[in-house]
Coordinates of C-alpha atoms in Angstrom, one line a residue:
M206 CA 0.0 0.0 0.0
R207 CA 2.8 2.4 0.9
T208 CA 4.8 1.7 -2.3
T209 CA 1.7 2.3 -4.4
S210 CA 1.0 5.6 -2.7
L211 CA 4.6 6.8 -3.0
L212 CA 4.8 5.9 -6.8
F213 CA 1.5 7.6 -7.2
A214 CA 2.6 10.8 -5.5
L215 CA 5.8 10.9 -7.5
A216 CA 3.9 10.4 -10.8
V217 CA 1.7 13.3 -9.8
L218 CA 4.6 15.5 -9.0
F219 CA 6.5 15.0 -12.3
A220 CA 3.3 15.3 -14.3
G221 CA 2.4 18.6 -12.7
A222 CA -1.0 17.1 -11.9
S223 CA -2.8 16.7 -8.6
C224 CA -5.2 14.0 -7.5
G225 CA -7.3 14.0 -4.4
G226 CA -6.2 17.5 -3.2
P227 CA -8.7 20.2 -2.2
G228 CA -12.0 19.3 -3.9
G229 CA -10.9 15.7 -4.5
G230 CA -13.5 13.0 -4.0
G231 CA -11.6 9.7 -3.9
T232 CA -12.2 8.9 -7.6
S233 CA -9.8 6.6 -9.3
F234 CA -7.5 8.6 -11.6
F235 CA -5.6 7.8 -14.8
I236 CA -2.4 9.7 -15.4
D237 CA -0.2 9.2 -18.4
T238 CA 2.9 11.2 -17.5
S239 CA 4.4 10.5 -21.0
T240 CA 1.9 12.9 -22.5
N241 CA 3.0 15.9 -20.4
K242 CA 5.7 17.0 -22.8
A243 CA 5.4 20.7 -22.1
R244 CA 5.9 22.7 -18.9
A245 CA 4.9 26.2 -17.9
E246 CA 6.5 28.2 -15.0
K247 CA 6.0 31.5 -13.3
N248 CA 7.7 33.3 -10.4
L249 CA 5.9 35.4 -7.9
S250 CA 6.9 37.6 -4.9
V251 CA 4.1 38.2 -2.3
D252 CA 4.5 40.6 0.6
F253 CA 2.2 40.4 3.6
E254 CA 1.9 41.6 7.2
L255 CA 3.1 39.4 10.1
S256 CA 4.7 40.2 13.5
A257 CA 6.2 38.2 16.4
G258 CA 3.6 36.2 18.2
Q259 CA 1.3 35.8 15.1
T260 CA 0.9 32.6 13.1
L261 CA 1.6 31.9 9.4
A262 CA -0.2 28.9 7.9
L263 CA 0.7 27.4 4.5
E264 CA -0.4 24.1 3.0
L265 CA 0.8 22.8 -0.4
P266 CA -0.4 19.8 -2.4
H267 CA 3.1 19.6 -4.1
G268 CA 6.2 21.5 -3.5
S269 CA 8.9 22.4 -1.0
I270 CA 8.8 25.0 1.7
R271 CA 11.8 26.9 3.0
V272 CA 11.8 29.4 5.9
Q273 CA 14.5 31.9 6.9
T274 CA 14.1 34.4 9.7
A275 CA 15.8 37.7 10.7
P276 CA 15.1 40.1 13.6
D277 CA 13.5 42.9 11.4
A278 CA 12.7 41.0 8.3
K279 CA 9.8 42.1 6.0
P280 CA 7.5 39.2 5.6
N281 CA 7.7 37.9 2.0
A282 CA 7.0 34.7 0.0
K283 CA 9.0 34.0 -3.2
V284 CA 7.1 31.3 -5.2
R285 CA 8.1 29.3 -8.2
M286 CA 5.0 27.6 -9.7
S287 CA 5.2 25.0 -12.5
L288 CA 2.7 22.8 -14.3
G289 CA 3.1 20.2 -17.0
A290 CA 0.6 19.4 -19.8
P291 CA 0.6 17.7 -23.2
T292 CA 1.2 20.9 -25.1
Q293 CA 2.8 24.3 -24.2
E294 CA -0.5 26.0 -25.0
Q295 CA -2.3 23.9 -22.5
A296 CA 0.5 24.2 -19.8
D297 CA 0.4 28.0 -20.1
E298 CA -3.4 28.1 -20.0
Y299 CA -3.7 25.8 -17.0
L300 CA -1.0 27.6 -15.0
A301 CA -2.6 31.0 -15.7
R302 CA -5.6 29.9 -13.8
F303 CA -3.6 29.9 -10.5
D304 CA -2.2 32.5 -8.2
F305 CA -0.4 32.5 -4.8
T306 CA -2.2 34.6 -2.2
A307 CA -1.8 35.8 1.4
E308 CA -5.0 36.4 3.4
A309 CA -5.4 37.8 6.9
A310 CA -6.4 35.2 9.4
A311 CA -7.6 35.4 13.0
N312 CA -4.1 35.8 14.4
G313 CA -1.8 36.1 11.4
Q314 CA -1.8 35.1 7.7
Q315 CA -3.0 32.2 5.6
L316 CA -0.9 31.6 2.5
G317 CA -1.6 29.2 -0.4
L318 CA -2.4 28.5 -4.0
R319 CA -5.7 29.8 -5.4
G320 CA -7.2 28.8 -8.7
E321 CA -9.5 26.4 -10.6
R322 CA -8.0 23.1 -11.3
V323 CA -8.4 21.5 -14.7
V324 CA -10.2 18.1 -14.8
I325 CA -9.9 15.9 -17.8
E326 CA -12.0 12.7 -18.0
K327 CA -10.9 10.1 -20.5
N328 CA -11.2 6.4 -21.0
G329 CA -13.0 6.0 -17.7
G330 CA -10.4 7.8 -15.7
R331 CA -9.7 11.3 -14.6
T332 CA -6.7 13.6 -14.6
E333 CA -6.5 16.8 -12.5
Y334 CA -4.0 19.4 -13.5
Y335 CA -2.7 21.4 -10.5
P336 CA 0.6 23.2 -10.2
S337 CA 3.5 22.4 -7.8
A338 CA 4.9 25.4 -5.9
D339 CA 8.3 25.8 -4.3
V340 CA 8.0 28.6 -1.6
V341 CA 10.8 30.5 0.1
L342 CA 9.5 32.5 3.1
T343 CA 11.3 35.3 4.8
L344 CA 9.8 36.0 8.3
P345 CA 10.6 38.1 11.3
E346 CA 11.8 36.2 14.4
G347 CA 9.4 35.0 17.0
V348 CA 6.5 34.1 14.7
N349 CA 4.5 30.8 14.8
V350 CA 4.3 28.6 11.7
N351 CA 2.0 25.9 10.5
L352 CA 3.5 24.4 7.3
R353 CA 2.4 21.3 5.4
T354 CA 3.2 19.8 2.0
Q355 CA 2.3 16.5 0.5
S356 CA 5.3 15.8 -1.7
G357 CA 8.1 18.2 -0.9
D358 CA 10.7 19.1 1.8
V359 CA 10.1 21.5 4.7
D360 CA 13.2 23.3 5.9
T361 CA 13.3 26.1 8.4
S362 CA 16.2 28.1 9.9
G363 CA 16.3 31.0 12.3
M364 CA 14.5 31.7 15.6
L365 CA 10.8 30.8 15.2
A366 CA 8.3 30.5 18.1
A367 CA 6.0 27.5 18.0
A368 CA 6.2 25.4 14.8
E369 CA 4.1 22.6 13.2
L370 CA 5.9 21.1 10.2
E371 CA 4.6 18.2 8.2
S372 CA 5.5 16.4 4.9
A373 CA 4.0 13.3 3.5
Y374 CA 6.8 12.4 1.1
G375 CA 9.7 14.7 2.0
S376 CA 12.2 15.5 4.7
V377 CA 11.5 17.9 7.5
K378 CA 14.3 20.1 9.1
L379 CA 14.1 22.8 11.8
R380 CA 16.9 24.8 13.3
G381 CA 15.9 27.2 16.0
A382 CA 12.6 27.6 17.9
R383 CA 11.4 29.1 21.2
G384 CA 8.2 27.2 21.6
A385 CA 6.6 23.8 21.1
V386 CA 7.7 22.0 17.9
R387 CA 5.9 19.2 16.0
A388 CA 7.9 17.9 13.1
H389 CA 6.4 14.9 11.2
S390 CA 7.1 13.1 7.9
K391 CA 5.4 10.0 6.7
S392 CA 8.4 8.7 4.7
G393 CA 11.3 11.2 5.0
N394 CA 14.0 12.1 7.5
V395 CA 13.3 14.5 10.4
T396 CA 16.1 16.7 11.8
V397 CA 15.6 19.1 14.6
S398 CA 18.0 21.3 16.6
D399 CA 18.2 24.3 19.0
V400 CA 14.7 24.2 20.5
E401 CA 13.5 25.8 23.7
G402 CA 10.2 24.0 24.1
D403 CA 8.5 20.6 23.9
L404 CA 9.4 18.5 20.9
D405 CA 7.4 15.8 19.0
A406 CA 9.4 14.5 16.1
K407 CA 8.2 11.5 14.1
S408 CA 8.8 9.7 10.8
G409 CA 7.1 6.7 9.3
Y410 CA 10.0 5.4 7.2
G411 CA 13.0 7.7 7.8
V412 CA 15.7 8.7 10.3
V413 CA 14.9 11.0 13.2
N414 CA 17.7 13.1 14.7
A415 CA 17.5 15.9 17.3
K416 CA 20.0 17.8 19.4
N417 CA 20.1 20.7 21.8
V418 CA 16.5 20.6 22.9
R419 CA 15.3 22.0 26.2
G420 CA 11.7 21.4 27.2
R421 CA 9.3 19.6 29.5
S422 CA 8.7 16.7 27.1
I423 CA 10.7 15.3 24.2
S424 CA 9.4 12.5 22.0
L425 CA 11.2 11.0 19.0
S426 CA 9.9 8.0 17.0
S427 CA 10.3 6.2 13.7
S428 CA 8.5 3.1 12.4
S429 CA 11.6 1.9 10.5
G430 CA 14.5 4.2 10.8
N431 CA 17.3 5.0 13.2
V432 CA 16.6 7.6 16.0
A433 CA 19.1 9.7 17.8
L434 CA 18.9 12.4 20.5
S435 CA 21.8 14.3 22.0
Q436 CA 22.7 17.3 24.3
S437 CA 19.1 17.7 25.5
S438 CA 17.1 17.9 28.7
A439 CA 13.4 17.5 29.6
D440 CA 11.3 16.1 32.5
E441 CA 10.3 13.2 30.2
I442 CA 12.3 11.9 27.3
K443 CA 11.0 9.1 25.0
V444 CA 13.0 7.8 22.0
E445 CA 11.6 4.8 20.1
T446 CA 11.9 2.9 16.8
R447 CA 10.5 -0.4 15.6
Y448 CA 13.2 -1.3 13.0
G449 CA 16.3 0.7 13.6
S450 CA 18.8 1.7 16.3
V451 CA 18.5 4.2 19.1
E452 CA 21.4 6.4 20.1
L453 CA 21.2 8.7 23.2
E454 CA 24.0 11.0 24.3
A455 CA 24.3 13.8 27.0
L456 CA 20.7 13.8 28.2
R457 CA 19.2 15.0 31.5
G458 CA 15.8 13.8 32.7
N459 CA 13.7 10.7 32.9
V460 CA 14.7 8.7 29.8
A461 CA 13.0 5.8 27.9
G462 CA 14.9 4.5 24.9
K463 CA 13.5 1.5 23.0
S464 CA 14.1 -0.4 19.8
S465 CA 12.0 -3.4 18.8
S466 CA 14.7 -4.9 16.7
G467 CA 17.9 -2.8 16.8
R468 CA 20.8 -1.8 19.1
V469 CA 20.3 0.8 21.9
T470 CA 23.3 2.8 22.9
A471 CA 23.4 5.5 25.6
A472 CA 26.2 7.7 27.0
D473 CA 26.2 10.4 29.7
L474 CA 22.7 10.1 30.9
Q475 CA 21.4 11.5 34.2
G476 CA 17.9 11.1 35.6
E477 CA 15.8 9.6 38.3
Q478 CA 14.5 6.9 35.9
L479 CA 16.5 5.6 32.9
R480 CA 15.0 2.8 30.8
L481 CA 16.8 1.2 27.9
E482 CA 15.2 -1.7 26.0
S483 CA 15.9 -3.7 22.8
G484 CA 13.9 -6.6 21.3
Y485 CA 16.7 -8.2 19.2
G486 CA 19.8 -6.1 19.7
Q487 CA 22.5 -5.1 22.2
V488 CA 22.0 -2.5 24.9
I489 CA 25.1 -0.5 25.7
A490 CA 25.3 2.2 28.4
K491 CA 28.2 4.3 29.5
N492 CA 28.4 7.1 32.1
V493 CA 24.9 6.8 33.4
E494 CA 23.5 8.1 36.8
G495 CA 20.1 7.2 38.2
A496 CA 17.9 4.2 38.5
L497 CA 18.8 2.2 35.4
N498 CA 16.6 -0.5 33.9
A499 CA 18.3 -2.0 30.8
S500 CA 17.0 -5.1 29.0
S501 CA 17.2 -7.1 25.8
S502 CA 15.2 -10.1 24.6
S503 CA 18.0 -11.6 22.7
G504 CA 21.1 -9.4 23.0
D505 CA 23.9 -8.6 25.4
V506 CA 23.5 -5.8 27.9
S507 CA 26.6 -3.8 29.0
V508 CA 26.9 -1.0 31.5
E509 CA 30.1 0.9 32.1
N510 CA 30.6 3.5 34.8
G511 CA 27.1 3.6 36.2
R512 CA 25.9 5.0 39.5
G513 CA 22.7 4.3 41.3
K514 CA 20.2 1.4 41.2
L515 CA 20.9 -1.3 38.6
A516 CA 18.4 -3.6 37.0
I517 CA 19.5 -5.5 33.9
A518 CA 18.1 -8.5 32.1
S519 CA 18.3 -10.6 28.9
R520 CA 16.7 -13.8 27.7
Y521 CA 19.5 -14.9 25.4
G522 CA 22.4 -12.6 26.0
A523 CA 25.2 -11.9 28.5
L524 CA 25.1 -9.2 31.2
R525 CA 28.0 -7.1 32.2
A526 CA 27.9 -4.0 34.5
R527 CA 30.5 -1.9 36.3
G528 CA 29.8 1.0 38.6
V529 CA 28.9 2.3 42.1
W530 CA 25.6 0.6 42.9
S531 CA 23.0 1.0 45.6
A532 CA 20.8 -1.9 44.4
V533 CA 21.5 -4.7 41.9
S534 CA 19.2 -7.0 40.0
A535 CA 20.8 -8.9 37.1
E536 CA 19.1 -11.9 35.4
S537 CA 19.8 -13.8 32.2
S538 CA 18.0 -16.9 31.0
S539 CA 20.9 -18.3 29.1
G540 CA 23.9 -16.0 29.3
S541 CA 26.7 -15.2 31.8
V542 CA 26.2 -12.5 34.4
E543 CA 29.1 -10.3 35.7
V544 CA 28.6 -7.3 38.0
R545 CA 31.5 -5.2 39.4
A546 CA 30.5 -3.1 42.4
L547 CA 33.1 -0.4 42.9
P548 CA 34.1 1.2 46.2
G549 CA 31.3 3.4 47.4
S550 CA 28.6 0.8 46.6
T551 CA 26.0 0.2 49.3
L552 CA 23.6 -2.6 50.1
S553 CA 20.3 -1.2 51.3
D554 CA 18.3 -4.2 50.1
E555 CA 18.8 -7.6 48.6
W556 CA 21.1 -8.0 45.6
R557 CA 20.1 -10.7 43.1
L558 CA 22.2 -12.1 40.3
K559 CA 20.9 -15.1 38.4
S560 CA 21.5 -17.1 35.2
G561 CA 19.8 -20.1 33.7
Y562 CA 22.8 -21.4 31.7
G563 CA 25.9 -19.2 32.5
A564 CA 28.4 -18.2 35.1
V565 CA 27.4 -15.7 37.7
R566 CA 30.1 -13.4 39.3
L567 CA 29.9 -10.5 41.6
F568 CA 33.1 -8.5 42.2
A569 CA 32.7 -6.5 45.4
P570 CA 34.7 -4.0 47.4
T571 CA 36.7 -5.3 50.4
D572 CA 34.4 -3.7 52.9
I573 CA 31.3 -5.5 51.8
A574 CA 29.0 -6.8 54.6
C575 CA 26.1 -9.1 53.7
E576 CA 24.4 -12.4 54.0
L577 CA 25.6 -14.6 51.1
D578 CA 23.4 -17.2 49.4
A579 CA 25.4 -18.6 46.5
T580 CA 24.1 -21.7 44.7
T581 CA 24.5 -23.7 41.5
R582 CA 23.2 -27.0 40.3
Y583 CA 26.0 -27.8 37.8
G584 CA 29.0 -25.8 38.7
E585 CA 31.3 -24.5 41.4
A586 CA 30.4 -22.0 44.2
R587 CA 33.3 -19.7 45.2
C588 CA 33.8 -16.9 47.7
E589 CA 37.0 -14.8 48.2
F590 CA 35.8 -13.3 51.5
A591 CA 35.8 -14.7 55.0
L592 CA 32.5 -16.5 55.3
T593 CA 30.9 -17.2 58.7
I594 CA 28.6 -20.3 58.5
E595 CA 25.8 -20.6 61.0
A596 CA 26.6 -23.1 63.8
G597 CA 25.5 -26.6 62.9
A598 CA 25.1 -25.8 59.2
R599 CA 26.8 -28.0 56.6
A600 CA 28.5 -26.9 53.5
K601 CA 27.3 -28.7 50.4
D602 CA 28.7 -28.9 46.9
G603 CA 27.5 -26.0 44.8
E604 CA 26.3 -24.0 47.8
L605 CA 27.8 -21.3 50.0
R606 CA 25.6 -19.7 52.6
G607 CA 26.8 -17.5 55.5
R608 CA 27.7 -14.1 56.8
I609 CA 30.4 -11.8 55.4
G610 CA 31.7 -9.1 57.7
A611 CA 29.0 -7.7 60.1
G612 CA 26.3 -9.2 57.8
G613 CA 23.5 -7.2 56.3
P614 CA 21.1 -7.5 53.3
R615 CA 21.2 -10.7 51.3
V616 CA 23.3 -11.2 48.2
T617 CA 21.9 -14.0 46.1
L618 CA 24.0 -15.6 43.4
H619 CA 22.4 -18.4 41.4
S620 CA 23.0 -20.4 38.3
A621 CA 21.2 -23.5 37.0
S622 CA 24.3 -24.6 35.1
G623 CA 27.4 -22.5 35.7
D624 CA 29.9 -21.4 38.3
V625 CA 28.9 -18.7 40.8
G626 CA 31.2 -16.5 42.8
L627 CA 31.6 -13.6 45.1
L628 CA 35.0 -12.2 44.3
R629 CA 37.2 -9.3 45.4
H630 CA 37.2 -6.2 43.2
V631 CA 40.8 -5.2 42.4
E632 CA 41.5 -1.9 40.6
N633 CA 43.5 -2.4 37.4

């Protein structure tokens, strides 16, 4: 369905014809682009009134939109219109029916193409001739924009206020806004930077990339492209893709990063709640501070230089973590588990490390105090700390239970089929 729609839109664009735009009724259309051998063009310059705080709205069936701002810019639209038809006479006649106008709206200006489309019915089908228009807008800083096109790019630069940008079959770019930003493309890339406000950036089949965003809420998503966010902060940050990778860097706030089938990487995160999740890829985190929950259905999970609460899990991958921990939960159904607790780590509650079919090792600082419960069905249990066993208790193969130091919360190490051990952490 998507491929058909895309080919259809491209055919319309190159033909200079529009189907199903304003006034369309869902009729099936026949377009023979090979007959449009002539093309007419005209250039327009339209001035209008618009000041900071007001809104400019523009919607195009076909064509690109580019915005540039300046502090004292005089609002203007430069428009290049074009239309293709079988003969030059027809192309000139059809294009002459259209104009580009600016009309005062409730709080700003409404821009757009005005004119009577040409409808040709032939052989049981229908062709509608409608021009494409590439528009370059010059605007003062601090205005709001609402820009939409069906088959072109949207590109803005300069300091806007709030912005809503949308393209069905093109890319969307925004550089600079002091207000909420919504940037969507159904099948193109979305790139956003330098925003002081909430951000909602989304693509159906493209890459989504954002940086330097400051707001209360940041949401980035793609159905089948890579997604990346860097140098940003918000109360809530959500970054998600179904079929691509997620890359997070230098973020502040509660963070949720998820890929249904790709790798998730994160570096320099700080927040109360940090959640990283992959369906079929690795999860790699470095320099993270907060309550970290990192998991993969079938990939390895690796955490380096973490600080705070740790919860990591994988069904079919290995787990590895190194940091200063206040809580630890690490469980793999079929991979090895290795956690290094650096000096400064504290046990305020039970620590649990478990594997179904792999070795389990906890490297702890020399001052650790806990109740140890280390067990394995098919492997060796090992402890490098002095272990006090309760009077009358018997040591068994594959089991080590007792008190270390002054005792404290329980440390549980368990493997169904692998070695388990509580080992001393030694700085390299």
